[in-house]
Amino acid sequence: MPTRTTIPPTAAQRTRRADRRFGVRLLGAVAAAAAAAIPFALVLVLVESSWPPLRRVDAGAARRLHEFALEHPAWTGTLRILSDWVWDPATLRIAVALLTLWLLHRRAWRLAAWAAVTATGGALTGVLVKVVVERARPSLEDPVAQAPGYSFPSGHAMTATTSFAVLLLVLLPMVPRAWRALCWSVAVLSVLGVGFTRIALGVHWFSDVIGGWLLGAAVVVLTGWAFEAWRTDSGRRPTSVAEGLEPELTDEDPEPPAAVGHR
């Protein structure tokens, strides 16, 4: 009997298959983050309502920081500027949107899709968990700030986590190696600073901020896994977090061309 010869897929076929899997994995990653977030949030709120140690941490942090805010109005004003303008979710989302447009201009199609889905998926996950949990915000005498909506998770903390992760992981290849540690430091300190401002202004509990950080990180990890899987499927080498998601971004053509057909 004649022996059947297996013909290896062409580069176009391999890219097309990788793109199909990437789309499914990317959406699946966001869905997985949302599905995991809801029970996590419910458990956390149940624990907070009955476990004295966590309740004391939340109440103690809110009380002490609120007292300090009332005694130092200039300090409080600075926190409001940082929280309402510099680190406001709208500001960070605009930054990610501009970055996504730049990636499209660079023809980094898959990386642009990753940035957009990570930011959008994180925002939708946060809204979904807020609606499900319905946790009330801190109620303080003589508040120094007000915020609408529910409390858990902190939207500022979650948006800061996803946004700075996107900016960092996309732009690292464009940054000289000597400056990358500084970029990591700025991103981490900014995310921590966002959380601190929300607690200090009395609009979130400590556990709200922790929840926002953890859920934002979960979205980034899952969508980052989807992007790394696409690289493997398309025949690209594995990358490390230290070099960004797509080191080829500095090349003239950062990604393989989209496979729209087979000749």
CSV table of C-alpha atoms in Angstrom, one decimal:
chain,number,residue,atom,x,y,z
A,1,MET,CA,0.0,0.0,0.0
A,2,PRO,CA,1.3,3.5,-0.8
A,3,THR,CA,2.6,5.5,2.2
A,4,ARG,CA,0.7,8.7,2.9
A,5,THR,CA,2.9,11.7,3.2
A,6,THR,CA,1.9,14.4,5.7
A,7,ILE,CA,2.3,17.9,4.2
A,8,PRO,CA,3.3,20.4,6.9
A,9,PRO,CA,1.1,23.5,7.1
A,10,THR,CA,2.2,26.6,5.3
A,11,ALA,CA,3.1,29.8,7.3
A,12,ALA,CA,-0.2,31.3,6.2
A,13,GLN,CA,-2.2,28.3,7.4
A,14,ARG,CA,-0.3,28.2,10.7
A,15,THR,CA,-1.0,31.9,11.3
A,16,ARG,CA,-4.7,31.5,10.4
A,17,ARG,CA,-5.1,28.6,12.9
A,18,ALA,CA,-3.2,30.5,15.5
A,19,ASP,CA,-5.4,33.6,15.1
A,20,ARG,CA,-8.6,31.5,15.5
A,21,ARG,CA,-7.3,29.9,18.7
A,22,PHE,CA,-6.1,33.3,19.9
A,23,GLY,CA,-9.6,34.9,19.6
A,24,VAL,CA,-11.3,32.0,21.4
A,25,ARG,CA,-8.6,31.9,24.1
A,26,LEU,CA,-8.7,35.7,24.6
A,27,LEU,CA,-12.5,35.8,25.1
A,28,GLY,CA,-12.3,32.7,27.2
A,29,ALA,CA,-9.7,34.3,29.4
A,30,VAL,CA,-12.0,37.2,30.2
A,31,ALA,CA,-14.9,34.9,30.8
A,32,ALA,CA,-12.8,32.8,33.1
A,33,ALA,CA,-11.7,35.9,35.1
A,34,ALA,CA,-15.3,37.0,35.5
A,35,ALA,CA,-16.5,33.6,36.5
A,36,ALA,CA,-13.8,33.3,39.1
A,37,ALA,CA,-14.3,36.8,40.4
A,38,ILE,CA,-17.9,36.4,41.5
A,39,PRO,CA,-17.5,33.6,44.0
A,40,PHE,CA,-14.3,35.2,45.2
A,41,ALA,CA,-16.1,38.4,45.8
A,42,LEU,CA,-19.0,36.8,47.6
A,43,VAL,CA,-16.7,34.8,49.8
A,44,LEU,CA,-14.7,37.8,50.7
A,45,VAL,CA,-17.7,39.9,51.7
A,46,LEU,CA,-19.1,37.0,53.7
A,47,VAL,CA,-15.8,36.7,55.5
A,48,GLU,CA,-15.6,40.5,56.1
A,49,SER,CA,-19.1,40.5,57.6
A,50,SER,CA,-18.3,37.8,60.2
A,51,TRP,CA,-14.6,37.6,60.7
A,52,PRO,CA,-13.5,40.2,63.3
A,53,PRO,CA,-9.8,40.5,62.2
A,54,LEU,CA,-10.6,41.6,58.7
A,55,ARG,CA,-13.4,43.8,59.9
A,56,ARG,CA,-11.0,45.5,62.3
A,57,VAL,CA,-8.5,46.0,59.6
A,58,ASP,CA,-11.0,47.7,57.3
A,59,ALA,CA,-12.5,49.8,60.0
A,60,GLY,CA,-9.2,50.8,61.6
A,61,ALA,CA,-7.6,51.8,58.3
A,62,ALA,CA,-10.6,53.8,57.3
A,63,ARG,CA,-10.8,55.6,60.7
A,64,ARG,CA,-7.1,56.5,61.0
A,65,LEU,CA,-6.7,57.7,57.4
A,66,HIS,CA,-9.9,59.7,57.6
A,67,GLU,CA,-8.7,61.4,60.7
A,68,PHE,CA,-5.4,62.3,59.0
A,69,ALA,CA,-7.2,63.5,56.0
A,70,LEU,CA,-9.4,65.9,58.1
A,71,GLU,CA,-6.3,67.2,59.9
A,72,HIS,CA,-4.3,67.8,56.7
A,73,PRO,CA,-6.5,69.5,54.0
A,74,ALA,CA,-3.5,70.2,51.7
A,75,TRP,CA,-2.6,66.5,51.7
A,76,THR,CA,-6.2,65.6,51.1
A,77,GLY,CA,-6.3,68.0,48.1
A,78,THR,CA,-3.3,66.3,46.6
A,79,LEU,CA,-4.9,62.9,47.0
A,80,ARG,CA,-8.0,64.1,45.3
A,81,ILE,CA,-6.0,65.4,42.3
A,82,LEU,CA,-4.2,62.1,42.0
A,83,SER,CA,-7.3,60.0,42.4
A,84,ASP,CA,-9.7,62.2,40.3
A,85,TRP,CA,-7.4,63.2,37.5
A,86,VAL,CA,-4.0,61.6,37.2
A,87,TRP,CA,-5.0,58.1,38.2
A,88,ASP,CA,-8.7,58.4,37.3
A,89,PRO,CA,-10.0,55.3,35.4
A,90,ALA,CA,-11.1,57.6,32.5
A,91,THR,CA,-7.5,58.9,32.2
A,92,LEU,CA,-6.0,55.5,32.3
A,93,ARG,CA,-8.5,54.1,29.8
A,94,ILE,CA,-7.8,56.9,27.4
A,95,ALA,CA,-4.1,56.1,27.7
A,96,VAL,CA,-4.7,52.5,26.8
A,97,ALA,CA,-7.0,53.5,23.9
A,98,LEU,CA,-4.3,55.7,22.5
A,99,LEU,CA,-1.8,52.9,22.9
A,100,THR,CA,-4.2,50.5,21.1
A,101,LEU,CA,-4.5,53.0,18.2
A,102,TRP,CA,-0.8,53.3,18.0
A,103,LEU,CA,-0.4,49.5,17.9
A,104,LEU,CA,-2.9,49.4,15.0
A,105,HIS,CA,-0.8,52.0,13.2
A,106,ARG,CA,2.2,49.8,13.8
A,107,ARG,CA,0.3,46.8,12.4
A,108,ALA,CA,0.6,44.9,15.7
A,109,TRP,CA,-2.9,43.6,15.3
A,110,ARG,CA,-2.9,40.8,17.9
A,111,LEU,CA,-1.2,42.9,20.5
A,112,ALA,CA,-3.7,45.7,19.9
A,113,ALA,CA,-6.5,43.1,20.4
A,114,TRP,CA,-4.9,41.9,23.6
A,115,ALA,CA,-4.6,45.5,25.0
A,116,ALA,CA,-8.2,46.3,24.1
A,117,VAL,CA,-9.7,43.1,25.4
A,118,THR,CA,-7.7,43.2,28.6
A,119,ALA,CA,-8.8,46.8,29.4
A,120,THR,CA,-12.4,46.3,28.4
A,121,GLY,CA,-12.7,42.8,30.0
A,122,GLY,CA,-11.3,44.2,33.2
A,123,ALA,CA,-13.7,47.0,33.3
A,124,LEU,CA,-16.7,44.8,32.6
A,125,THR,CA,-15.6,42.2,35.2
A,126,GLY,CA,-15.4,44.9,37.8
A,127,VAL,CA,-18.9,46.2,37.0
A,128,LEU,CA,-20.3,42.7,37.1
A,129,VAL,CA,-18.8,41.9,40.5
A,130,LYS,CA,-20.0,45.3,41.9
A,131,VAL,CA,-23.6,44.6,40.8
A,132,VAL,CA,-23.5,41.0,42.2
A,133,VAL,CA,-21.9,41.8,45.6
A,134,GLU,CA,-23.7,45.2,46.2
A,135,ARG,CA,-21.3,46.1,49.0
A,136,ALA,CA,-21.9,49.5,50.6
A,137,ARG,CA,-19.1,52.1,50.7
A,138,PRO,CA,-17.7,53.4,54.0
A,139,SER,CA,-20.0,55.8,55.8
A,140,LEU,CA,-17.9,58.4,57.7
A,141,GLU,CA,-18.8,61.5,59.6
A,142,ASP,CA,-17.6,64.6,57.7
A,143,PRO,CA,-16.4,62.8,54.6
A,144,VAL,CA,-13.7,64.4,52.5
A,145,ALA,CA,-14.8,62.7,49.3
A,146,GLN,CA,-17.8,61.0,47.7
A,147,ALA,CA,-18.1,58.3,45.1
A,148,PRO,CA,-21.2,56.8,43.5
A,149,GLY,CA,-22.0,53.1,43.1
A,150,TYR,CA,-21.0,50.0,45.1
A,151,SER,CA,-17.8,49.5,46.9
A,152,PHE,CA,-16.3,46.0,46.0
A,153,PRO,CA,-14.1,45.8,44.1
A,154,SER,CA,-12.4,49.2,43.8
A,155,GLY,CA,-12.8,50.2,40.2
A,156,HIS,CA,-9.8,52.6,40.5
A,157,ALA,CA,-7.6,49.8,41.8
A,158,MET,CA,-8.7,47.3,39.2
A,159,THR,CA,-8.4,49.7,36.3
A,160,ALA,CA,-4.9,50.8,37.5
A,161,THR,CA,-3.8,47.2,37.6
A,162,THR,CA,-5.0,46.3,34.1
A,163,SER,CA,-4.0,49.7,32.6
A,164,PHE,CA,-0.5,49.9,33.9
A,165,ALA,CA,0.1,46.2,33.1
A,166,VAL,CA,-1.0,46.8,29.5
A,167,LEU,CA,1.2,49.9,29.2
A,168,LEU,CA,4.1,48.2,30.7
A,169,LEU,CA,4.0,44.9,28.9
A,170,VAL,CA,3.4,46.5,25.5
A,171,LEU,CA,6.0,49.3,25.7
A,172,LEU,CA,8.9,47.4,27.5
A,173,PRO,CA,10.5,46.4,24.2
A,174,MET,CA,10.8,50.1,23.3
A,175,VAL,CA,12.6,50.9,26.5
A,176,PRO,CA,16.4,50.5,26.9
A,177,ARG,CA,17.2,47.7,29.3
A,178,ALA,CA,18.8,50.1,31.8
A,179,TRP,CA,15.5,51.9,32.2
A,180,ARG,CA,13.2,48.9,32.5
A,181,ALA,CA,13.6,48.6,36.3
A,182,LEU,CA,12.5,52.2,36.6
A,183,CYS,CA,9.4,51.6,34.5
A,184,TRP,CA,8.5,48.6,36.6
A,185,SER,CA,8.9,50.7,39.8
A,186,VAL,CA,6.7,53.5,38.4
A,187,ALA,CA,4.0,51.1,37.4
A,188,VAL,CA,4.0,49.3,40.8
A,189,LEU,CA,4.1,52.4,42.8
A,190,SER,CA,1.3,53.9,40.8
A,191,VAL,CA,-0.9,50.9,41.3
A,192,LEU,CA,-0.2,50.9,45.1
A,193,GLY,CA,-0.7,54.7,45.2
A,194,VAL,CA,-4.1,54.4,43.5
A,195,GLY,CA,-5.2,52.0,46.2
A,196,PHE,CA,-3.9,54.2,49.0
A,197,THR,CA,-5.7,57.3,47.7
A,198,ARG,CA,-9.1,55.4,47.6
A,199,ILE,CA,-8.8,54.3,51.2
A,200,ALA,CA,-7.4,57.6,52.5
A,201,LEU,CA,-10.2,59.5,50.9
A,202,GLY,CA,-12.7,57.2,52.6
A,203,VAL,CA,-14.5,55.9,49.5
A,204,HIS,CA,-13.3,52.3,49.7
A,205,TRP,CA,-12.5,49.7,52.3
A,206,PHE,CA,-9.0,48.2,52.5
A,207,SER,CA,-10.4,44.9,51.3
A,208,ASP,CA,-12.1,46.6,48.3
A,209,VAL,CA,-8.7,47.7,47.1
A,210,ILE,CA,-7.1,44.3,47.7
A,211,GLY,CA,-10.0,42.8,45.7
A,212,GLY,CA,-9.5,45.2,42.8
A,213,TRP,CA,-5.8,44.5,42.6
A,214,LEU,CA,-6.3,40.7,42.7
A,215,LEU,CA,-9.1,40.7,40.1
A,216,GLY,CA,-7.2,43.0,37.8
A,217,ALA,CA,-4.1,40.8,38.0
A,218,ALA,CA,-6.2,37.8,37.3
A,219,VAL,CA,-7.5,39.4,34.0
A,220,VAL,CA,-4.0,40.3,33.0
A,221,VAL,CA,-2.6,36.9,33.7
A,222,LEU,CA,-5.3,35.0,31.8
A,223,THR,CA,-5.3,37.3,28.7
A,224,GLY,CA,-1.5,37.3,28.8
A,225,TRP,CA,-1.6,33.5,28.8
A,226,ALA,CA,-3.8,33.6,25.7
A,227,PHE,CA,-1.3,35.9,23.9
A,228,GLU,CA,1.6,33.7,24.8
A,229,ALA,CA,-0.3,30.7,23.5
A,230,TRP,CA,-0.8,32.5,20.2
A,231,ARG,CA,2.9,33.1,20.0
A,232,THR,CA,3.6,29.4,20.5
A,233,ASP,CA,1.0,28.4,17.9
A,234,SER,CA,2.4,30.8,15.3
A,235,GLY,CA,5.9,29.5,15.8
A,236,ARG,CA,7.4,32.4,17.8
A,237,ARG,CA,9.7,31.9,20.7
A,238,PRO,CA,8.5,32.1,24.3
A,239,THR,CA,9.0,35.5,26.1
A,240,SER,CA,9.5,36.6,29.7
A,241,VAL,CA,7.6,39.3,31.5
A,242,ALA,CA,10.9,41.3,31.7
A,243,GLU,CA,11.0,41.8,28.0
A,244,GLY,CA,7.3,42.5,27.4
A,245,LEU,CA,4.7,40.5,25.5
A,246,GLU,CA,6.0,41.1,22.0
A,247,PRO,CA,9.8,41.9,21.8
A,248,GLU,CA,9.4,42.1,18.0
A,249,LEU,CA,7.5,45.4,18.4
A,250,THR,CA,10.7,47.3,17.5
A,251,ASP,CA,10.8,45.6,14.1
A,252,GLU,CA,9.3,47.1,11.0
A,253,ASP,CA,6.7,44.3,10.8
A,254,PRO,CA,6.2,43.3,14.5
A,255,GLU,CA,3.7,40.5,13.8
A,256,PRO,CA,3.3,37.9,11.0
A,257,PRO,CA,0.8,39.1,8.4
A,258,ALA,CA,-2.8,38.1,8.9
A,259,ALA,CA,-3.7,35.1,6.9
A,260,VAL,CA,-6.8,36.0,4.9
A,261,GLY,CA,-6.7,33.1,2.5
A,262,HIS,CA,-4.6,30.3,1.1
A,263,ARG,CA,-3.1,30.3,-2.3
